[in-house]
Amino acid sequence: MSKPNRVPGYMQSKGNRNRGPIGDREIRYKCSMTNTILDVLRARPGWQEVAGDGDWDFFWCDREWLHANYDSMFLQEHQKILHFRNHYELTRKNLMVKNLKRLRKQTEREQGKKEAESFDFFPTTYELPTPDYEKHGWTDDNQCKGGTFHSEYHIFVEEFKRLPGIIWIMKPAAKSQGRGIFLFRKLKDITDWKKGEYQPLTDPNREVPETYVVQRYIENPYLIGGRKFDIRVYVLVVSYNPLKVWLYRGGFGRFSNSRFSLDSIEDTYVHLTNVAVQKTAPDYDPDKGCKWATQQLRQYLAAKHGTEVVRKVFQGIDNIIIKSLHSVQKIIINDKHCFEMYGYDILLDANLKPWLIEINASPSLTASGKEDYDLKYGVLNDVLNVLDLENRLTGKEKRVGGFDLIWDDGPVNADDGSMECSINSSATTSNSFLGCYCDRKKQLRDIFTAAQALKKTATS
């Protein structure tokens, strides 16, 4: 039996440390959530839920639990747990932009300005507020309990004055579901906000004011039916070193409930596409919802603009995914026990240019309707299929259910015969099929059968 690995979050029982490889036995799991993921785990053949401090093989934990327990965790070779320790380097809005800016500068320095232009997919962003280190007696960033802060307020003011009349958007760096977001045109609006939301500290022992980012608002979003939308994309990372990335074919466009207009920038139902916001609208219809399947969205765009234009749009989304992951590849604490399922939010502008809005470490798994439930159920089931605790795969697959392997220490090319997207140009060789048709159940049956046959041949 291999020696247990010491991994910084959970001190397991002696029974768990002596449990050994899974083999043909049942798989024991824990889950912090009570939504779709729990349904998936409970329905999975050969998986058994454990309670309390019982030993486990798989743990779908929440971020708070991981942060509280990571430093005392011992894991066996076979155990898997959700989240890398410092996932927030990519999923906090301020840190995401900081890391992207750093990689862009490095790329420009090493490969030139033209190559650096491939990072032009996130809006101009500044971090606020700016604590006064000397005033509060802080000597380094570790004393600043809210995280690392950069002196960017005055830089923002200069940019604001240079571009009069444009709209900016203010966002809390670590919140989701549209909470705390507002748009503004006048510097007075942010001054009033600083007097209200952000009060300068007089006591150095008090918590640091919440970190915000201010971004240039994308004023020309692509509209369908006069409404703004963004695209939720599911990305599974099973390793950062080497980088191994899976992209799910399914996803959805989230639409605003009201027609887009720049005349009412205070109306969140117009400008924020988050379902948590839209479902509170007075005229929201829960039966209709505000989502389109990504396949439906891709078909609409292809019919209106042509397949070659759409191919370039989705290539742009691939570029966003890979560049953003590369920006934190050397920073994320890689651990073979950990994995991450990200929810990317992508916005298209009127020129069909994709923009990265944010990346979620805990994308919502609560369904808003039957179609949404079926999608999320399939995504989560296929996360488990890719992780393959049952040892049913060969490990060389490029597609598992709805997931396509798009990066494996380098770009992954599509195999002949895998082009199952009628609107995907044959010119592409990338193994990426976001928004393409997926008969995931048939595909899973085929790959499991093929893998077992190959294993039998190898042992005979």
Short mmCIF file of C-alpha atoms in Angstrom, two decimals, residues 218-223 301 305 309-310 312-313 347-355:
data_model
loop_
_atom_site.label_atom_id
_atom_site.label_comp_id
_atom_site.label_asym_id
_atom_site.label_seq_id
_atom_site.Cartn_x
_atom_site.Cartn_y
_atom_site.Cartn_z
CA ILE A 218 -19.54 46.76 -22.84
CA GLU A 219 -22.10 49.15 -24.28
CA ASN A 220 -22.74 47.28 -27.53
CA PRO A 221 -23.74 43.72 -26.56
CA TYR A 222 -25.04 41.38 -29.23
CA LEU A 223 -28.82 41.31 -28.85
CA LEU A 301 -25.93 32.50 -35.02
CA HIS A 305 -24.11 34.94 -39.91
CA VAL A 309 -18.23 33.33 -38.65
CA VAL A 310 -19.62 31.12 -35.89
CA LYS A 312 -14.35 31.92 -35.34
CA VAL A 313 -16.62 33.04 -32.49
CA LEU A 347 -20.50 37.93 -23.48
CA LEU A 348 -20.68 38.58 -27.25
CA ASP A 349 -20.61 42.17 -28.45
CA ALA A 350 -22.36 43.49 -31.57
CA ASN A 351 -19.32 42.49 -33.66
CA LEU A 352 -19.55 38.90 -32.31
CA LYS A 353 -16.36 39.38 -30.33
CA PRO A 354 -16.38 37.19 -27.18
CA TRP A 355 -15.52 38.84 -23.84
#
